[in-house]
GROMACS .gro file of C-alpha atoms in nm:
model
  515
    1MET     CA    1   2.821  -3.291  -0.231
    2SER     CA    2   2.890  -2.925  -0.159
    3MET     CA    3   2.639  -2.670  -0.290
    4THR     CA    4   2.680  -2.323  -0.428
    5GLU     CA    5   2.533  -2.034  -0.231
    6PHE     CA    6   2.242  -2.020  -0.476
    7GLN     CA    7   2.177  -2.393  -0.445
    8GLN     CA    8   2.187  -2.372  -0.067
    9SER     CA    9   1.935  -2.088  -0.075
   10CYS     CA   10   1.703  -2.295  -0.293
   11TYR     CA   11   1.755  -2.600  -0.075
   12ASN     CA   12   1.658  -2.400   0.234
   13ILE     CA   13   1.334  -2.299   0.060
   14VAL     CA   14   1.234  -2.649  -0.050
   15THR     CA   15   1.302  -2.795   0.296
   16ASP     CA   16   1.129  -2.520   0.497
   17PRO     CA   17   0.860  -2.695   0.706
   18ASN     CA   18   0.645  -2.381   0.735
   19LEU     CA   19   0.600  -2.318   0.362
   20SER     CA   20   0.333  -2.471   0.140
   21PRO     CA   21   0.433  -2.606  -0.205
   22LYS     CA   22   0.283  -2.296  -0.368
   23GLN     CA   23   0.475  -2.064  -0.137
   24LYS     CA   24   0.796  -2.257  -0.207
   25SER     CA   25   0.734  -2.225  -0.580
   26ASN     CA   26   0.697  -1.847  -0.553
   27LEU     CA   27   1.015  -1.811  -0.347
   28LEU     CA   28   1.212  -2.037  -0.582
   29ALA     CA   29   1.106  -1.819  -0.876
   30LEU     CA   30   1.228  -1.508  -0.694
   31ALA     CA   31   1.556  -1.681  -0.605
   32ALA     CA   32   1.608  -1.766  -0.972
   33GLU     CA   33   1.545  -1.406  -1.078
   34ASN     CA   34   1.785  -1.281  -0.815
   35ASN     CA   35   2.054  -1.515  -0.945
   36LEU     CA   36   2.059  -1.307  -1.264
   37PRO     CA   37   2.289  -1.005  -1.303
   38TYR     CA   38   2.138  -0.683  -1.172
   39VAL     CA   39   2.016  -0.420  -1.418
   40ASP     CA   40   2.295  -0.187  -1.529
   41LEU     CA   41   2.377   0.078  -1.270
   42ASP     CA   42   2.652   0.337  -1.242
   43GLU     CA   43   2.903   0.286  -0.962
   44GLU     CA   44   2.765   0.550  -0.724
   45THR     CA   45   2.406   0.426  -0.755
   46GLN     CA   46   2.517   0.067  -0.704
   47GLN     CA   47   2.708   0.163  -0.389
   48ALA     CA   48   2.409   0.352  -0.249
   49LEU     CA   49   2.196   0.045  -0.316
   50ASN     CA   50   2.451  -0.185  -0.153
   51ASP     CA   51   2.454   0.043   0.152
   52ARG     CA   52   2.071   0.044   0.148
   53VAL     CA   53   2.058   0.422   0.161
   54ILE     CA   54   1.836   0.366  -0.139
   55CYS     CA   55   1.634   0.046  -0.156
   56ASP     CA   56   1.477  -0.137  -0.450
   57MET     CA   57   1.218  -0.306  -0.226
   58TYR     CA   58   1.368  -0.640  -0.330
   59GLU     CA   59   1.157  -0.641  -0.647
   60GLY     CA   60   1.412  -0.863  -0.821
   61HIS     CA   61   1.731  -0.815  -1.020
   62ALA     CA   62   1.562  -0.819  -1.360
   63PRO     CA   63   1.208  -0.675  -1.348
   64TYR     CA   64   0.995  -0.866  -1.600
   65LYS     CA   65   0.657  -0.731  -1.491
   66PRO     CA   66   0.535  -0.404  -1.336
   67ARG     CA   67   0.519  -0.388  -0.960
   68TYR     CA   68   0.147  -0.302  -0.954
   69VAL     CA   69  -0.101  -0.352  -1.238
   70LEU     CA   70  -0.447  -0.188  -1.235
   71PRO     CA   71  -0.651  -0.324  -1.528
   72ASP     CA   72  -0.967  -0.153  -1.652
   73TYR     CA   73  -1.208  -0.419  -1.525
   74VAL     CA   74  -1.514  -0.227  -1.644
   75LYS     CA   75  -1.385  -0.253  -2.002
   76PHE     CA   76  -1.298  -0.618  -1.951
   77LEU     CA   77  -1.651  -0.712  -1.844
   78LYS     CA   78  -1.801  -0.518  -2.134
   79GLN     CA   79  -1.583  -0.668  -2.405
   80GLY     CA   80  -1.479  -1.006  -2.269
   81SER     CA   81  -1.139  -1.139  -2.373
   82GLN     CA   82  -1.019  -1.299  -2.695
   83TRP     CA   83  -0.702  -1.424  -2.523
   84LEU     CA   84  -0.898  -1.591  -2.242
   85GLU     CA   85  -1.179  -1.696  -2.479
   86LEU     CA   86  -1.443  -1.518  -2.271
   87ASN     CA   87  -1.761  -1.351  -2.392
   88PRO     CA   88  -1.876  -1.021  -2.238
   89ALA     CA   89  -2.059  -1.047  -1.907
   90GLU     CA   90  -2.438  -1.037  -1.924
   91THR     CA   91  -2.540  -1.135  -1.571
   92PHE     CA   92  -2.411  -1.087  -1.218
   93ASN     CA   93  -2.286  -1.447  -1.216
   94ASP     CA   94  -2.106  -1.386  -1.545
   95ALA     CA   95  -1.935  -1.079  -1.402
   96LEU     CA   96  -1.811  -1.260  -1.091
   97ASN     CA   97  -1.691  -1.555  -1.296
   98LEU     CA   98  -1.499  -1.334  -1.540
   99LEU     CA   99  -1.335  -1.146  -1.254
  100ILE     CA  100  -1.232  -1.470  -1.085
  101ILE     CA  101  -1.067  -1.580  -1.409
  102ILE     CA  102  -0.882  -1.260  -1.494
  103TYR     CA  103  -0.744  -1.211  -1.143
  104HIS     CA  104  -0.525  -1.516  -1.202
  105HIS     CA  105  -0.371  -1.346  -1.506
  106VAL     CA  106  -0.290  -1.006  -1.353
  107PRO     CA  107   0.077  -0.993  -1.250
  108SER     CA  108   0.236  -0.796  -0.968
  109VAL     CA  109   0.544  -0.800  -0.751
  110THR     CA  110   0.371  -1.058  -0.528
  111GLY     CA  111   0.269  -1.289  -0.811
  112MET     CA  112  -0.094  -1.216  -0.728
  113PRO     CA  113  -0.321  -0.925  -0.822
  114VAL     CA  114  -0.289  -0.623  -0.595
  115TYR     CA  115  -0.596  -0.453  -0.744
  116LEU     CA  116  -0.940  -0.610  -0.769
  117GLY     CA  117  -1.109  -0.294  -0.896
  118CYS     CA  118  -1.367  -0.061  -0.748
  119LEU     CA  119  -1.604  -0.353  -0.709
  120ASP     CA  120  -1.934  -0.178  -0.649
  121GLN     CA  121  -1.890   0.042  -0.957
  122ILE     CA  122  -1.781  -0.260  -1.163
  123LEU     CA  123  -2.066  -0.489  -1.056
  124LEU     CA  124  -2.363  -0.251  -1.030
  125PRO     CA  125  -2.455  -0.273  -1.403
  126TYR     CA  126  -2.508  -0.648  -1.363
  127VAL     CA  127  -2.736  -0.654  -1.057
  128GLY     CA  128  -3.057  -0.676  -1.261
  129ASN     CA  129  -3.348  -0.809  -1.056
  130LEU     CA  130  -3.139  -0.977  -0.788
  131THR     CA  131  -3.257  -0.925  -0.431
  132GLU     CA  132  -3.024  -0.810  -0.157
  133ASP     CA  133  -3.013  -1.161  -0.015
  134GLU     CA  134  -2.923  -1.308  -0.355
  135ILE     CA  135  -2.645  -1.051  -0.395
  136TYR     CA  136  -2.523  -1.126  -0.043
  137GLN     CA  137  -2.500  -1.502  -0.106
  138ARG     CA  138  -2.306  -1.456  -0.431
  139LEU     CA  139  -2.068  -1.194  -0.295
  140LYS     CA  140  -2.002  -1.392   0.023
  141HIS     CA  141  -1.891  -1.692  -0.181
  142PHE     CA  142  -1.682  -1.457  -0.397
  143TRP     CA  143  -1.520  -1.299  -0.087
  144ILE     CA  144  -1.431  -1.639   0.059
  145MET     CA  145  -1.288  -1.749  -0.275
  146LEU     CA  146  -1.063  -1.443  -0.287
  147ASP     CA  147  -0.914  -1.515   0.053
  148ARG     CA  148  -0.868  -1.888  -0.007
  149ASN     CA  149  -0.743  -1.883  -0.368
  150LEU     CA  150  -0.544  -1.558  -0.353
  151PRO     CA  151  -0.425  -1.555   0.009
  152ASP     CA  152  -0.216  -1.240  -0.002
  153ALA     CA  153  -0.280  -0.934   0.214
  154PHE     CA  154  -0.145  -0.694  -0.050
  155MET     CA  155  -0.450  -0.775  -0.267
  156HIS     CA  156  -0.678  -0.475  -0.248
  157ALA     CA  157  -1.042  -0.403  -0.334
  158ASN     CA  158  -1.201  -0.057  -0.352
  159ILE     CA  159  -1.563   0.047  -0.290
  160GLY     CA  160  -1.745   0.382  -0.293
  161PRO     CA  161  -1.794   0.675  -0.303
  162THR     CA  162  -2.163   0.630  -0.392
  163ASP     CA  163  -2.416   0.470  -0.161
  164ASN     CA  164  -2.530   0.149  -0.326
  165ILE     CA  165  -2.632  -0.205  -0.247
  166ILE     CA  166  -2.302  -0.364  -0.354
  167CYS     CA  167  -2.100  -0.130  -0.133
  168ARG     CA  168  -2.315  -0.198   0.173
  169VAL     CA  169  -2.323  -0.575   0.116
  170ILE     CA  170  -1.943  -0.590   0.083
  171LEU     CA  171  -1.904  -0.397   0.408
  172ARG     CA  172  -2.147  -0.638   0.575
  173ILE     CA  173  -1.961  -0.944   0.446
  174ASP     CA  174  -1.616  -0.811   0.532
  175ARG     CA  175  -1.730  -0.740   0.887
  176GLU     CA  176  -1.879  -1.089   0.923
  177LEU     CA  177  -1.587  -1.287   0.781
  178LYS     CA  178  -1.298  -1.083   0.926
  179GLN     CA  179  -1.062  -1.215   0.659
  180VAL     CA  180  -0.708  -1.098   0.602
  181ALA     CA  181  -0.768  -1.080   0.227
  182PRO     CA  182  -0.870  -0.879   0.047
  183ASN     CA  183  -0.755  -0.555   0.200
  184LEU     CA  184  -1.023  -0.290   0.150
  185THR     CA  185  -1.038   0.082   0.077
  186PHE     CA  186  -1.357   0.283   0.109
  187ILE     CA  187  -1.341   0.588  -0.118
  188TYR     CA  188  -1.515   0.875   0.062
  189ASP     CA  189  -1.633   1.194  -0.104
  190GLU     CA  190  -1.797   1.456   0.117
  191ASP     CA  191  -2.005   1.577  -0.179
  192ILE     CA  192  -2.133   1.230  -0.269
  193THR     CA  193  -2.110   0.992   0.027
  194PRO     CA  194  -2.385   1.015   0.292
  195GLU     CA  195  -2.265   1.020   0.651
  196SER     CA  196  -2.477   0.710   0.722
  197LEU     CA  197  -2.259   0.507   0.482
  198LEU     CA  198  -1.938   0.652   0.623
  199LEU     CA  199  -2.060   0.546   0.967
  200VAL     CA  200  -2.104   0.188   0.846
  201ALA     CA  201  -1.742   0.192   0.727
  202ILE     CA  202  -1.631   0.336   1.061
  203GLU     CA  203  -1.824   0.067   1.250
  204ASN     CA  204  -1.642  -0.191   1.038
  205ILE     CA  205  -1.310  -0.038   1.139
  206CYS     CA  206  -1.409  -0.080   1.502
  207GLU     CA  207  -1.455  -0.454   1.447
  208THR     CA  208  -1.197  -0.542   1.178
  209SER     CA  209  -0.956  -0.245   1.143
  210LYS     CA  210  -1.086  -0.228   0.782
  211PRO     CA  211  -1.155  -0.045   0.558
  212HIS     CA  212  -0.888   0.212   0.493
  213ILE     CA  213  -1.062   0.538   0.393
  214ALA     CA  214  -0.947   0.750   0.098
  215ASN     CA  215  -1.028   1.120   0.058
  216ASN     CA  216  -1.162   1.127  -0.299
  217ASN     CA  217  -1.195   1.508  -0.314
  218MET     CA  218  -0.822   1.536  -0.261
  219ILE     CA  219  -0.688   1.234  -0.448
  220GLN     CA  220  -0.888   1.265  -0.771
  221LYS     CA  221  -0.727   1.604  -0.843
  222ASP     CA  222  -0.398   1.424  -0.908
  223PHE     CA  223  -0.548   1.194  -1.170
  224ASP     CA  224  -0.742   1.215  -1.496
  225GLY     CA  225  -1.086   1.105  -1.612
  226GLN     CA  226  -0.992   0.737  -1.624
  227GLY     CA  227  -0.954   0.750  -1.248
  228TYR     CA  228  -0.733   0.590  -0.989
  229GLY     CA  229  -0.725   0.284  -0.770
  230VAL     CA  230  -0.586   0.231  -0.421
  231VAL     CA  231  -0.376  -0.085  -0.406
  232SER     CA  232  -0.140  -0.282  -0.185
  233CYS     CA  233  -0.010  -0.060   0.100
  234TYR     CA  234  -0.227   0.235  -0.005
  235ASN     CA  235  -0.065   0.325  -0.335
  236SER     CA  236  -0.287   0.555  -0.543
  237LEU     CA  237  -0.218   0.484  -0.910
  238PRO     CA  238  -0.381   0.534  -1.252
  239VAL     CA  239  -0.647   0.284  -1.356
  240ALA     CA  240  -0.558   0.111  -1.684
  241GLY     CA  241  -0.196   0.151  -1.577
  242GLY     CA  242  -0.024   0.113  -1.244
  243GLY     CA  243   0.312   0.137  -1.076
  244SER     CA  244   0.611   0.025  -1.280
  245THR     CA  245   0.860   0.010  -0.992
  246LEU     CA  246   0.908   0.140  -0.637
  247SER     CA  247   1.236   0.251  -0.484
  248ARG     CA  248   1.276   0.428  -0.153
  249ILE     CA  249   1.528   0.650   0.027
  250ASN     CA  250   1.618   0.580   0.388
  251LEU     CA  251   1.612   0.937   0.519
  252LYS     CA  252   1.767   0.823   0.846
  253GLU     CA  253   2.079   0.706   0.662
  254VAL     CA  254   2.091   1.029   0.464
  255ALA     CA  255   2.082   1.227   0.789
  256VAL     CA  256   2.361   1.013   0.940
  257ARG     CA  257   2.579   1.103   0.640
  258SER     CA  258   2.509   1.478   0.675
  259LYS     CA  259   2.715   1.729   0.874
  260ASN     CA  260   2.416   1.939   0.971
  261ILE     CA  261   2.072   2.050   0.854
  262GLU     CA  262   2.209   2.275   0.579
  263ASP     CA  263   2.437   2.002   0.447
  264PHE     CA  264   2.144   1.758   0.449
  265LEU     CA  265   1.912   1.991   0.258
  266SER     CA  266   2.160   2.142   0.014
  267ASN     CA  267   2.398   1.854  -0.062
  268ILE     CA  268   2.340   1.506   0.076
  269LEU     CA  269   1.964   1.465   0.022
  270PRO     CA  270   1.968   1.599  -0.338
  271HIS     CA  271   2.261   1.365  -0.410
  272TYR     CA  272   2.070   1.057  -0.296
  273CYS     CA  273   1.753   1.176  -0.467
  274GLN     CA  274   1.949   1.173  -0.793
  275LEU     CA  275   2.086   0.825  -0.721
  276GLN     CA  276   1.737   0.699  -0.649
  277LEU     CA  277   1.618   0.850  -0.977
  278ASN     CA  278   1.907   0.669  -1.149
  279LEU     CA  279   1.790   0.341  -0.995
  280ILE     CA  280   1.430   0.403  -1.100
  281GLN     CA  281   1.534   0.487  -1.455
  282ALA     CA  282   1.755   0.178  -1.485
  283ARG     CA  283   1.481  -0.054  -1.363
  284SER     CA  284   1.224   0.115  -1.589
  285ASN     CA  285   1.456   0.081  -1.888
  286PHE     CA  286   1.486  -0.293  -1.834
  287LEU     CA  287   1.112  -0.340  -1.784
  288TYR     CA  288   1.021  -0.149  -2.099
  289ASN     CA  289   1.310  -0.241  -2.329
  290LYS     CA  290   1.431  -0.585  -2.219
  291SER     CA  291   1.153  -0.777  -2.046
  292ASN     CA  292   0.906  -0.764  -2.338
  293PHE     CA  293   0.616  -0.744  -2.094
  294PHE     CA  294   0.445  -0.456  -2.272
  295ASN     CA  295   0.504  -0.621  -2.611
  296SER     CA  296   0.348  -0.953  -2.520
  297SER     CA  297   0.079  -0.909  -2.256
  298PHE     CA  298  -0.282  -0.963  -2.363
  299LEU     CA  299  -0.372  -0.693  -2.110
  300VAL     CA  300  -0.204  -0.441  -2.341
  301GLU     CA  301  -0.331  -0.600  -2.661
  302GLU     CA  302  -0.693  -0.588  -2.541
  303GLY     CA  303  -0.669  -0.232  -2.408
  304LEU     CA  304  -0.702  -0.321  -2.041
  305ILE     CA  305  -0.375  -0.147  -1.957
  306ASP     CA  306  -0.175   0.123  -2.138
  307PRO     CA  307   0.208   0.123  -2.109
  308LYS     CA  308   0.197   0.504  -2.091
  309ARG     CA  309  -0.020   0.497  -1.775
  310PHE     CA  310   0.244   0.340  -1.549
  311ALA     CA  311   0.435   0.557  -1.305
  312PRO     CA  312   0.746   0.471  -1.103
  313MET     CA  313   0.706   0.545  -0.733
  314PHE     CA  314   0.968   0.754  -0.553
  315GLY     CA  315   0.942   0.635  -0.194
  316ILE     CA  316   1.081   0.770   0.130
  317PHE     CA  317   1.091   0.634   0.485
  318GLY     CA  318   1.261   0.709   0.815
  319MET     CA  319   1.148   1.072   0.833
  320ALA     CA  320   1.114   1.060   1.211
  321GLU     CA  321   1.469   0.937   1.267
  322ALA     CA  322   1.611   1.177   1.008
  323VAL     CA  323   1.453   1.481   1.173
  324ASN     CA  324   1.556   1.374   1.522
  325ILE     CA  325   1.917   1.311   1.412
  326LEU     CA  326   1.933   1.651   1.243
  327GLN     CA  327   1.783   1.816   1.550
  328GLU     CA  328   2.052   1.659   1.766
  329LYS     CA  329   2.326   1.775   1.528
  330ALA     CA  330   2.187   2.128   1.564
  331ASN     CA  331   2.167   2.093   1.945
  332LEU     CA  332   1.790   2.132   1.929
  333ALA     CA  333   1.577   1.942   2.178
  334GLY     CA  334   1.250   1.923   1.982
  335ARG     CA  335   1.137   1.589   1.845
  336TYR     CA  336   0.939   1.489   1.537
  337GLY     CA  337   0.565   1.477   1.589
  338PHE     CA  338   0.569   1.694   1.900
  339ASP     CA  339   0.778   2.005   1.839
  340GLU     CA  340   0.669   2.270   1.590
  341GLN     CA  341   1.022   2.347   1.471
  342ALA     CA  342   1.098   1.977   1.418
  343ASN     CA  343   0.773   1.932   1.229
  344GLU     CA  344   0.853   2.230   1.006
  345LEU     CA  345   1.192   2.076   0.928
  346ALA     CA  346   1.012   1.758   0.821
  347LEU     CA  347   0.781   1.960   0.596
  348THR     CA  348   1.082   2.134   0.441
  349ILE     CA  349   1.231   1.791   0.362
  350THR     CA  350   0.908   1.672   0.200
  351GLN     CA  351   0.879   1.990  -0.007
  352LEU     CA  352   1.239   1.963  -0.122
  353ILE     CA  353   1.188   1.604  -0.242
  354ALA     CA  354   0.859   1.692  -0.412
  355LYS     CA  355   1.029   1.982  -0.592
  356PHE     CA  356   1.314   1.755  -0.700
  357ILE     CA  357   1.069   1.506  -0.851
  358ASN     CA  358   0.873   1.780  -1.025
  359ASN     CA  359   1.192   1.921  -1.177
  360HIS     CA  360   1.311   1.591  -1.325
  361THR     CA  361   1.152   1.424  -1.624
  362ILE     CA  362   1.186   1.047  -1.642
  363ASP     CA  363   1.144   0.809  -1.934
  364TYR     CA  364   0.858   0.558  -1.931
  365ALA     CA  365   0.650   0.743  -1.674
  366TRP     CA  366   0.291   0.865  -1.669
  367LYS     CA  367   0.306   1.243  -1.722
  368GLY     CA  368   0.685   1.206  -1.744
  369LYS     CA  369   0.735   1.207  -1.367
  370ALA     CA  370   0.786   0.971  -1.078
  371MET     CA  371   0.519   0.987  -0.807
  372LEU     CA  372   0.612   1.063  -0.447
  373HIS     CA  373   0.517   0.789  -0.202
  374SER     CA  374   0.541   0.766   0.178
  375GLN     CA  375   0.657   0.405   0.190
  376SER     CA  376   0.500   0.218   0.478
  377GLY     CA  377   0.791  -0.005   0.565
  378ILE     CA  378   0.888  -0.369   0.514
  379SER     CA  379   0.916  -0.648   0.765
  380ILE     CA  380   1.296  -0.642   0.797
  381ASP     CA  381   1.321  -0.268   0.876
  382ARG     CA  382   1.481  -0.213   1.215
  383ALA     CA  383   1.494   0.108   1.419
  384THR     CA  384   1.355   0.298   1.120
  385THR     CA  385   0.998   0.423   1.118
  386PRO     CA  386   0.782   0.368   0.807
  387GLY     CA  387   0.716   0.667   0.584
  388LEU     CA  388   0.635   0.982   0.775
  389ARG     CA  389   0.489   0.803   1.075
  390ILE     CA  390   0.561   0.898   1.433
  391PRO     CA  391   0.763   0.616   1.595
  392TYR     CA  392   0.556   0.334   1.742
  393GLY     CA  393   0.494   0.373   2.113
  394GLN     CA  394   0.559   0.747   2.101
  395GLU     CA  395   0.239   0.851   1.925
  396PRO     CA  396   0.059   1.152   2.072
  397ASP     CA  397  -0.318   1.186   2.101
  398PRO     CA  398  -0.502   1.153   1.768
  399VAL     CA  399  -0.561   1.526   1.716
  400THR     CA  400  -0.197   1.618   1.784
  401HIS     CA  401  -0.099   1.333   1.554
  402ILE     CA  402  -0.313   1.464   1.268
  403MET     CA  403  -0.198   1.823   1.317
  404ALA     CA  404   0.166   1.714   1.301
  405LEU     CA  405   0.129   1.539   0.965
  406TYR     CA  406  -0.155   1.683   0.757
  407LYS     CA  407   0.059   1.942   0.573
  408HIS     CA  408   0.258   1.661   0.408
  409HIS     CA  409  -0.032   1.473   0.251
  410GLN     CA  410  -0.079   1.701  -0.051
  411TYR     CA  411   0.266   1.608  -0.184
  412PHE     CA  412   0.236   1.228  -0.176
  413THR     CA  413   0.045   1.168  -0.495
  414SER     CA  414   0.100   0.792  -0.497
  415GLY     CA  415  -0.004   0.748  -0.139
  416ILE     CA  416   0.069   0.811   0.226
  417SER     CA  417  -0.076   0.617   0.514
  418ASP     CA  418  -0.048   0.688   0.881
  419ILE     CA  419  -0.210   0.450   1.125
  420LEU     CA  420  -0.393   0.582   1.428
  421THR     CA  421  -0.405   0.308   1.691
  422ILE     CA  422  -0.720   0.365   1.892
  423ASP     CA  423  -0.822   0.211   2.222
  424GLU     CA  424  -1.100  -0.049   2.193
  425THR     CA  425  -1.334   0.170   2.398
  426ILE     CA  426  -1.406   0.346   2.066
  427LYS     CA  427  -1.639   0.056   1.986
  428ASN     CA  428  -1.884   0.216   2.228
  429ASN     CA  429  -1.874   0.547   2.041
  430PRO     CA  430  -1.798   0.502   1.668
  431LEU     CA  431  -1.932   0.851   1.600
  432ALA     CA  432  -1.622   0.989   1.772
  433LEU     CA  433  -1.400   0.805   1.524
  434LEU     CA  434  -1.616   0.930   1.238
  435GLN     CA  435  -1.565   1.289   1.352
  436ILE     CA  436  -1.189   1.240   1.380
  437CYS     CA  437  -1.184   1.099   1.025
  438LYS     CA  438  -1.383   1.392   0.885
  439ALA     CA  439  -1.163   1.639   1.073
  440ALA     CA  440  -0.850   1.476   0.930
  441PHE     CA  441  -0.989   1.512   0.578
  442LYS     CA  442  -1.091   1.872   0.646
  443PHE     CA  443  -0.736   1.960   0.747
  444GLY     CA  444  -0.585   1.785   0.444
  445PHE     CA  445  -0.536   1.414   0.512
  446ARG     CA  446  -0.525   1.217   0.188
  447GLU     CA  447  -0.605   0.888   0.359
  448PHE     CA  448  -0.728   0.777   0.701
  449THR     CA  449  -0.641   0.445   0.863
  450ALA     CA  450  -0.703   0.312   1.213
  451ASN     CA  451  -0.613   0.002   1.409
  452ILE     CA  452  -0.836  -0.081   1.706
  453SER     CA  453  -0.666  -0.243   2.003
  454GLY     CA  454  -0.806  -0.580   2.098
  455ASN     CA  455  -0.887  -0.679   1.738
  456ASP     CA  456  -0.733  -0.992   1.593
  457LEU     CA  457  -0.699  -0.816   1.256
  458VAL     CA  458  -0.427  -0.550   1.259
  459ARG     CA  459  -0.209  -0.368   1.008
  460VAL     CA  460   0.163  -0.431   1.005
  461THR     CA  461   0.283  -0.165   0.761
  462GLY     CA  462  -0.015  -0.134   0.532
  463TYR     CA  463  -0.133  -0.489   0.484
  464MET     CA  464  -0.351  -0.692   0.720
  465VAL     CA  465  -0.249  -0.981   0.946
  466ARG     CA  466  -0.425  -1.178   1.216
  467LEU     CA  467  -0.246  -1.185   1.549
  468SER     CA  468  -0.370  -1.540   1.598
  469ASP     CA  469  -0.198  -1.642   1.271
  470ILE     CA  470   0.126  -1.478   1.384
  471LYS     CA  471   0.112  -1.669   1.712
  472ARG     CA  472   0.080  -2.004   1.534
  473TYR     CA  473   0.308  -1.934   1.238
  474LYS     CA  474   0.642  -2.064   1.365
  475LYS     CA  475   0.486  -2.395   1.463
  476GLU     CA  476   0.231  -2.448   1.189
  477GLY     CA  477   0.311  -2.213   0.903
  478SER     CA  478   0.023  -2.027   0.738
  479ARG     CA  479  -0.186  -2.059   0.425
  480ILE     CA  480  -0.170  -1.678   0.393
  481ASN     CA  481   0.142  -1.567   0.207
  482THR     CA  482   0.198  -1.251   0.407
  483THR     CA  483   0.181  -1.404   0.755
  484PHE     CA  484   0.558  -1.463   0.755
  485LEU     CA  485   0.613  -1.091   0.686
  486GLY     CA  486   0.397  -1.007   0.986
  487SER     CA  487   0.593  -1.256   1.194
  488GLU     CA  488   0.922  -1.091   1.092
  489ALA     CA  489   0.788  -0.747   1.171
  490ALA     CA  490   0.666  -0.861   1.513
  491ASP     CA  491   0.998  -1.011   1.620
  492ASP     CA  492   1.178  -0.687   1.703
  493THR     CA  493   0.953  -0.555   1.979
  494GLU     CA  494   1.213  -0.304   2.101
  495ASN     CA  495   1.277  -0.113   1.781
  496ASN     CA  496   1.012  -0.114   1.513
  497SER     CA  497   0.737  -0.363   1.586
  498TYR     CA  498   0.375  -0.273   1.523
  499LEU     CA  499   0.313  -0.449   1.856
  500CYS     CA  500   0.464  -0.138   2.022
  501ARG     CA  501   0.191   0.092   1.889
  502LYS     CA  502   0.026   0.291   2.164
  503PRO     CA  503  -0.356   0.272   2.169
  504ARG     CA  504  -0.508   0.612   2.231
  505VAL     CA  505  -0.844   0.712   2.369
  506ILE     CA  506  -1.046   0.968   2.174
  507SER     CA  507  -1.191   1.205   2.430
  508HIS     CA  508  -1.518   1.396   2.407
  509GLU     CA  509  -1.320   1.721   2.418
  510GLN     CA  510  -1.111   1.621   2.116
  511VAL     CA  511  -1.421   1.537   1.915
  512MET     CA  512  -1.607   1.855   2.005
  513GLY     CA  513  -1.299   2.067   1.940
  514ASN     CA  514  -1.271   1.940   1.584
  515ARG     CA  515  -1.629   1.951   1.466
   0.00000   0.00000   0.00000
């Protein structure tokens, strides 16, 4: 019997030998959602989406949950949950048990929680008289549970900025286990965090390429007293809220459609910024007015999230290609990341987009605005560099790299991540990497991320994968949901694969010159 296109798609999912039953279930649910009519769009916005000049990140045709949800876990542990029939936590074991339960009820675009909370701050009130060894045993079991029960590399835990026993034990466990999940951000604050703790985090990076390090002094200025969390691919979002939706502009495609630099800046880019805003507004309207999520979720009812604390994310990618195309159209030889004039053009583009966002109020948005995000790519991107990154394989030395990009970071309030790929010789001198990190923050980096060559754990766009899992995937599949994304991203080694990243040696002169 012949099948419809939709039936064939579902059939391909259920017969895929590399997918587990749970993974098939998740993909079937997405296929069903994408068989629905798309949210209402005007003709121009729909055409831009069809052409993928703007991209909805394949969130689904009818968004029935926010993309990223960041519950107030501190409040949850203090009050318990009537919906889940849970009393408030009294002991450390209570706290871990309650967290394990609620994580299964926190939605996201992946179907799994992307935010586990700032765990040391959440758990410290429940330590009591436990010894370090007792804390270690409990947290190690907890860490293993997270990876095995919620095997998704977009799931993200935060620690820091204070020096405390939970923070140090989590760093110890993450270094020992070398798990894909959870991804980890260490929140660093130069006024609070001792250098000895930062060094522990840096030593972890040398062994596991984790944690990502966030510059608290810079990021917290964009948020209020309830704070922020770093989730998924390094999205900074309000705690007790989150990210309602994420759309992104392919700046490369915008440049292709422009006559010259002036046409790009004055006409074509503003046009597509407006179309992206149209897409964001349409998806937000459906989420808030049609899906009934905010009317029915116990997370809202119990005060763990506030519908007014969700922000849509206005993403961009392909800056490198856009600048280089515009340079060629102007008969200019300089290239992005290396030439001062090209880098200034990139900064002008960022400032123009940031000004556009600031000048446009949007419904159903925290503070009435979208938040600018340097989107770190998806696995099917080809010949288009994530966010503002310098193309893989062309990266300059770390200091030149930082100097080319730091001026942009202040504008990307919902996150920007660049990945410095460092030669494995850094393991013999982690202090050099520490100094590079501190120098980056001094200049104005919002976030600092490094891959170390030779490690099995690497970042693809922003999430973690194991190279050994990628190698086995096509024969054996993987229990980790995001391995297939890493496999897709690794396939195109000529154009946009993270395997093309160029490891760089940090020299003594670079370190001394940036003290």
